[in-house]
Amino acid sequence: MSSTVQRIAENVARVRDAIERAAQRSQRRADEIRLIAVSKYVDTDVIEALLEAGCHDLGESRPQHLWKKAEQLVERPVHWHMIGHLQRNKARRTLPWIDMLHAGDSVRLLDTVNQLSIESGRTCQVLVEVNVSGDESKHGFQPEQVPEVLDQAVRWPGLRICGLMAMARWGSEPDEARYDFIALRQLRDRLIGTVPDQVRLDHLSMGMSSDFEVAIEEGATMVRVGSSLFEGIAG
Ligand SMILES: *Cc1c(COP(=O)(O)O)cnc(C)c1O
């Protein structure tokens, strides 16, 4: 076994173990939590090692990188997640590749994705990104805007809105990040029951390498983990 394959297998096992323990602490089942392996730091040879370690949900934050890797791995069993900001002029080329858009961060983007999905006879799974931390530099809707965004879902038959996504405030320690994760969960809980029928709020995509355990304790159903998976890998 090559050392990369072995190292990735160990890292994946360590992260999965941490997911399991965080789930137990919060009386949740680990199989309710999907690990999105953020492959943006690595090339396809390392991605092959991730696939071998059983990670088939992969996240990329830049559309051009996603296109290139998805084309190279077209024969492989990958579910691609677009986790970063998607410019509208890159949507047409991105949508055919992805299982889910995590960064639904503007009404104009949602309009575009809806239109393109209808044209191609598909629906796109989308999460609505919320700027829970209020960082000026972050994408996403302000929490108070989310109800009126979701109310527009009746206009978007091409979208399947299935949850919310957030990033913790920049540079925060896990215990500070916890406040942002609680804010996202509470927003979801307040919205449930008030949103149009076609909106599901099953998913909370939150938590990265430094804080995914806290995110799970606060209700994450998808964690987006990158650097922890690549420790010890020359990059
Ligand atoms: C890079 C990235 C991640 C993963 O971050 P790590 O700290 O490397 O785990 C998660 N989410 C988004 C949106 C990212 O851009």
CSV table of C-alpha atoms and ligand atoms in Angstrom, one decimal:
chain,number,residue,atom,x,y,z
A,1,MET,CA,0.0,0.0,0.0
A,2,SER,CA,1.4,3.4,-0.9
A,3,SER,CA,2.2,5.7,2.0
A,4,THR,CA,-0.4,8.3,0.8
A,5,VAL,CA,-3.1,5.7,0.7
A,6,GLN,CA,-2.2,4.5,4.2
A,7,ARG,CA,-1.9,8.0,5.6
A,8,ILE,CA,-5.2,9.0,4.2
A,9,ALA,CA,-6.9,5.9,5.5
A,10,GLU,CA,-5.6,6.7,9.0
A,11,ASN,CA,-6.7,10.3,8.8
A,12,VAL,CA,-10.2,9.3,7.6
A,13,ALA,CA,-10.4,6.7,10.4
A,14,ARG,CA,-9.5,9.3,13.0
A,15,VAL,CA,-12.0,11.8,11.7
A,16,ARG,CA,-14.8,9.2,11.5
A,17,ASP,CA,-14.0,8.2,15.0
A,18,ALA,CA,-14.2,11.8,16.2
A,19,ILE,CA,-17.6,12.1,14.4
A,20,GLU,CA,-18.8,8.9,16.1
A,21,ARG,CA,-17.8,10.2,19.6
A,22,ALA,CA,-19.3,13.7,19.0
A,23,ALA,CA,-22.5,12.0,17.9
A,24,GLN,CA,-22.6,9.8,21.0
A,25,ARG,CA,-22.1,12.8,23.3
A,26,SER,CA,-25.2,14.4,21.8
A,27,GLN,CA,-27.3,11.2,21.7
A,28,ARG,CA,-27.2,11.2,17.9
A,29,ARG,CA,-26.5,8.4,15.5
A,30,ALA,CA,-23.2,8.8,13.6
A,31,ASP,CA,-24.9,7.6,10.4
A,32,GLU,CA,-27.1,10.8,10.5
A,33,ILE,CA,-23.9,12.8,9.8
A,34,ARG,CA,-22.3,12.9,6.4
A,35,LEU,CA,-18.6,13.6,6.0
A,36,ILE,CA,-17.9,15.9,3.1
A,37,ALA,CA,-14.2,15.5,2.4
A,38,VAL,CA,-13.0,18.9,1.1
A,39,SER,CA,-10.6,18.0,-1.6
A,40,LYS,CA,-9.7,21.6,-2.6
A,41,TYR,CA,-6.1,21.2,-1.3
A,42,VAL,CA,-5.2,18.1,-3.3
A,43,ASP,CA,-5.0,16.6,-6.8
A,44,THR,CA,-6.7,13.5,-8.1
A,45,ASP,CA,-4.0,11.1,-7.0
A,46,VAL,CA,-4.8,12.0,-3.4
A,47,ILE,CA,-8.5,12.0,-4.1
A,48,GLU,CA,-8.1,8.4,-5.3
A,49,ALA,CA,-6.8,7.6,-1.8
A,50,LEU,CA,-9.9,9.3,-0.3
A,51,LEU,CA,-12.2,7.1,-2.5
A,52,GLU,CA,-10.3,4.1,-1.4
A,53,ALA,CA,-10.9,5.1,2.2
A,54,GLY,CA,-14.6,5.2,1.6
A,55,CYS,CA,-15.1,9.0,1.2
A,56,HIS,CA,-17.3,9.5,-1.8
A,57,ASP,CA,-18.8,12.9,-0.9
A,58,LEU,CA,-16.2,15.5,-2.0
A,59,GLY,CA,-16.4,19.3,-1.6
A,60,GLU,CA,-14.7,21.9,-3.7
A,61,SER,CA,-14.9,25.7,-3.2
A,62,ARG,CA,-13.8,26.9,-6.6
A,63,PRO,CA,-15.9,26.0,-9.7
A,64,GLN,CA,-12.9,25.8,-12.1
A,65,HIS,CA,-11.2,23.3,-9.8
A,66,LEU,CA,-14.3,21.3,-9.4
A,67,TRP,CA,-14.8,21.1,-13.2
A,68,LYS,CA,-11.2,19.9,-13.8
A,69,LYS,CA,-11.2,17.3,-11.1
A,70,ALA,CA,-14.7,16.1,-11.9
A,71,GLU,CA,-13.7,15.7,-15.6
A,72,GLN,CA,-10.6,13.7,-14.6
A,73,LEU,CA,-12.6,11.5,-12.2
A,74,VAL,CA,-15.7,11.1,-14.4
A,75,GLU,CA,-15.5,7.3,-14.2
A,76,ARG,CA,-15.2,7.3,-10.4
A,77,PRO,CA,-18.1,7.1,-7.9
A,78,VAL,CA,-18.0,10.7,-6.6
A,79,HIS,CA,-20.8,12.9,-5.3
A,80,TRP,CA,-19.6,16.5,-5.7
A,81,HIS,CA,-20.6,19.3,-3.4
A,82,MET,CA,-20.1,22.9,-4.4
A,83,ILE,CA,-19.2,24.5,-1.0
A,84,GLY,CA,-17.9,27.9,-2.1
A,85,HIS,CA,-19.4,30.9,-3.7
A,86,LEU,CA,-20.7,30.2,-7.2
A,87,GLN,CA,-20.6,33.1,-9.6
A,88,ARG,CA,-23.7,33.0,-11.8
A,89,ASN,CA,-21.7,32.9,-15.0
A,90,LYS,CA,-20.1,29.6,-13.8
A,91,ALA,CA,-23.4,27.9,-12.8
A,92,ARG,CA,-24.2,26.4,-16.2
A,93,ARG,CA,-20.9,24.5,-16.3
A,94,THR,CA,-21.0,23.5,-12.6
A,95,LEU,CA,-24.6,22.2,-12.2
A,96,PRO,CA,-24.3,19.0,-14.3
A,97,TRP,CA,-21.5,17.8,-12.0
A,98,ILE,CA,-22.8,18.5,-8.5
A,99,ASP,CA,-25.1,16.6,-6.1
A,100,MET,CA,-25.6,19.7,-3.9
A,101,LEU,CA,-24.9,23.4,-3.9
A,102,HIS,CA,-24.1,24.3,-0.3
A,103,ALA,CA,-23.6,28.0,-1.0
A,104,GLY,CA,-27.1,29.3,-2.1
A,105,ASP,CA,-26.1,32.9,-1.1
A,106,SER,CA,-28.2,35.2,-3.2
A,107,VAL,CA,-31.7,35.4,-4.8
A,108,ARG,CA,-30.1,36.1,-8.1
A,109,LEU,CA,-28.0,32.9,-7.9
A,110,LEU,CA,-31.0,30.9,-6.8
A,111,ASP,CA,-33.0,32.3,-9.8
A,112,THR,CA,-30.2,31.3,-12.2
A,113,VAL,CA,-29.8,27.8,-10.8
A,114,ASN,CA,-33.5,27.3,-10.9
A,115,GLN,CA,-33.7,28.5,-14.6
A,116,LEU,CA,-30.8,26.3,-15.6
A,117,SER,CA,-32.2,23.3,-13.8
A,118,ILE,CA,-35.5,23.6,-15.5
A,119,GLU,CA,-33.9,23.9,-18.9
A,120,SER,CA,-32.0,20.7,-18.3
A,121,GLY,CA,-35.0,18.9,-16.8
A,122,ARG,CA,-33.3,18.4,-13.4
A,123,THR,CA,-33.7,19.7,-9.9
A,124,CYS,CA,-30.8,20.9,-7.9
A,125,GLN,CA,-30.4,20.2,-4.2
A,126,VAL,CA,-29.5,23.5,-2.6
A,127,LEU,CA,-28.7,24.8,0.9
A,128,VAL,CA,-29.3,28.4,1.8
A,129,GLU,CA,-26.1,29.9,3.2
A,130,VAL,CA,-26.6,32.1,6.2
A,131,ASN,CA,-24.1,34.6,7.5
A,132,VAL,CA,-24.7,33.8,11.2
A,133,SER,CA,-21.5,35.4,12.4
A,134,GLY,CA,-22.2,38.8,10.7
A,135,ASP,CA,-18.6,38.9,9.3
A,136,GLU,CA,-18.6,41.5,6.6
A,137,SER,CA,-16.4,39.4,4.3
A,138,LYS,CA,-18.6,36.4,4.4
A,139,HIS,CA,-21.2,35.4,1.8
A,140,GLY,CA,-24.7,34.4,2.7
A,141,PHE,CA,-28.0,35.9,3.8
A,142,GLN,CA,-28.5,37.7,7.0
A,143,PRO,CA,-30.5,35.5,9.4
A,144,GLU,CA,-33.4,37.9,9.3
A,145,GLN,CA,-33.6,37.7,5.5
A,146,VAL,CA,-34.0,33.9,5.4
A,147,PRO,CA,-37.8,33.7,5.9
A,148,GLU,CA,-38.5,35.9,2.9
A,149,VAL,CA,-36.0,34.0,0.8
A,150,LEU,CA,-37.6,30.7,1.6
A,151,ASP,CA,-41.0,32.1,0.9
A,152,GLN,CA,-39.9,32.6,-2.7
A,153,ALA,CA,-39.4,28.8,-3.1
A,154,VAL,CA,-42.7,28.6,-4.8
A,155,ARG,CA,-41.0,30.4,-7.7
A,156,TRP,CA,-38.2,27.8,-7.9
A,157,PRO,CA,-39.6,24.5,-9.1
A,158,GLY,CA,-36.0,23.6,-10.3
A,159,LEU,CA,-34.6,23.8,-6.8
A,160,ARG,CA,-34.9,21.4,-3.9
A,161,ILE,CA,-34.0,23.5,-0.9
A,162,CYS,CA,-33.1,21.0,1.8
A,163,GLY,CA,-31.4,22.9,4.6
A,164,LEU,CA,-29.1,25.7,5.7
A,165,MET,CA,-25.3,26.1,5.6
A,166,ALA,CA,-23.0,28.4,7.6
A,167,MET,CA,-19.4,29.0,8.5
A,168,ALA,CA,-18.3,30.0,12.0
A,169,ARG,CA,-16.7,33.4,12.5
A,170,TRP,CA,-13.3,33.7,11.1
A,171,GLY,CA,-10.4,32.5,13.3
A,172,SER,CA,-12.7,31.5,16.1
A,173,GLU,CA,-12.0,28.8,18.7
A,174,PRO,CA,-14.4,25.9,18.8
A,175,ASP,CA,-16.2,27.3,21.8
A,176,GLU,CA,-16.8,30.6,20.0
A,177,ALA,CA,-17.8,28.7,16.8
A,178,ARG,CA,-20.4,27.0,18.9
A,179,TYR,CA,-22.5,30.2,19.2
A,180,ASP,CA,-22.6,30.4,15.4
A,181,PHE,CA,-23.7,26.8,15.1
A,182,ILE,CA,-26.4,27.2,17.8
A,183,ALA,CA,-27.6,30.3,15.9
A,184,LEU,CA,-28.0,28.3,12.7
A,185,ARG,CA,-29.8,25.5,14.4
A,186,GLN,CA,-32.2,27.8,16.2
A,187,LEU,CA,-32.9,29.7,13.0
A,188,ARG,CA,-33.8,26.3,11.4
A,189,ASP,CA,-36.0,25.4,14.4
A,190,ARG,CA,-37.9,28.7,14.2
A,191,LEU,CA,-38.4,28.3,10.4
A,192,ILE,CA,-39.7,24.8,10.5
A,193,GLY,CA,-43.5,24.8,10.1
A,194,THR,CA,-43.5,28.3,8.6
A,195,VAL,CA,-41.8,27.5,5.3
A,196,PRO,CA,-43.6,26.6,2.0
A,197,ASP,CA,-44.3,22.9,1.5
A,198,GLN,CA,-41.5,22.4,-1.1
A,199,VAL,CA,-38.8,23.6,1.4
A,200,ARG,CA,-37.2,20.9,3.6
A,201,LEU,CA,-34.9,22.0,6.4
A,202,ASP,CA,-33.4,18.6,7.1
A,203,HIS,CA,-29.8,19.5,6.7
A,204,LEU,CA,-27.4,21.7,8.5
A,205,SER,CA,-24.0,21.9,6.8
A,206,MET,CA,-21.7,23.3,9.4
A,207,GLY,CA,-18.3,22.5,10.9
A,208,MET,CA,-14.8,22.3,9.4
A,209,SER,CA,-11.5,20.7,10.6
A,210,SER,CA,-11.2,22.9,13.7
A,211,ASP,CA,-14.7,22.7,14.9
A,212,PHE,CA,-16.7,19.8,13.3
A,213,GLU,CA,-17.1,18.0,16.6
A,214,VAL,CA,-18.8,21.1,18.2
A,215,ALA,CA,-20.9,21.5,15.1
A,216,ILE,CA,-22.1,17.9,15.4
A,217,GLU,CA,-23.0,18.5,19.1
A,218,GLU,CA,-25.1,21.4,17.9
A,219,GLY,CA,-26.9,19.5,15.2
A,220,ALA,CA,-24.8,19.4,12.0
A,221,THR,CA,-25.9,16.8,9.5
A,222,MET,CA,-23.0,17.5,7.1
A,223,VAL,CA,-19.5,18.5,8.2
A,224,ARG,CA,-17.0,19.8,5.6
A,225,VAL,CA,-13.6,18.6,6.6
A,226,GLY,CA,-10.4,19.3,4.6
A,227,SER,CA,-7.1,19.9,6.3
A,228,SER,CA,-7.5,17.2,9.0
A,229,LEU,CA,-7.8,14.6,6.3
A,230,PHE,CA,-4.5,15.6,4.7
A,231,GLU,CA,-2.2,15.7,7.7
A,232,GLY,CA,1.2,14.2,6.9
A,233,ILE,CA,0.5,14.4,3.1
A,234,ALA,CA,3.0,16.4,1.1
A,235,GLY,CA,1.0,19.0,-0.8
B,1,LIG,C1,-11.9,24.9,2.8
B,1,LIG,C2,-13.3,24.8,3.3
B,1,LIG,C3,-13.7,23.9,4.3
B,1,LIG,C4,-12.7,22.9,5.0
B,1,LIG,O1,-11.8,23.6,5.8
B,1,LIG,P1,-10.7,22.9,6.7
B,1,LIG,O2,-10.5,23.8,7.8
B,1,LIG,O3,-9.6,22.6,5.8
B,1,LIG,O4,-11.4,21.6,7.2
B,1,LIG,C5,-15.0,23.9,4.7
B,1,LIG,N1,-16.0,24.7,4.1
B,1,LIG,C6,-15.6,25.6,3.2
B,1,LIG,C7,-16.7,26.5,2.7
B,1,LIG,C8,-14.3,25.7,2.8
B,1,LIG,O5,-14.0,26.6,1.8
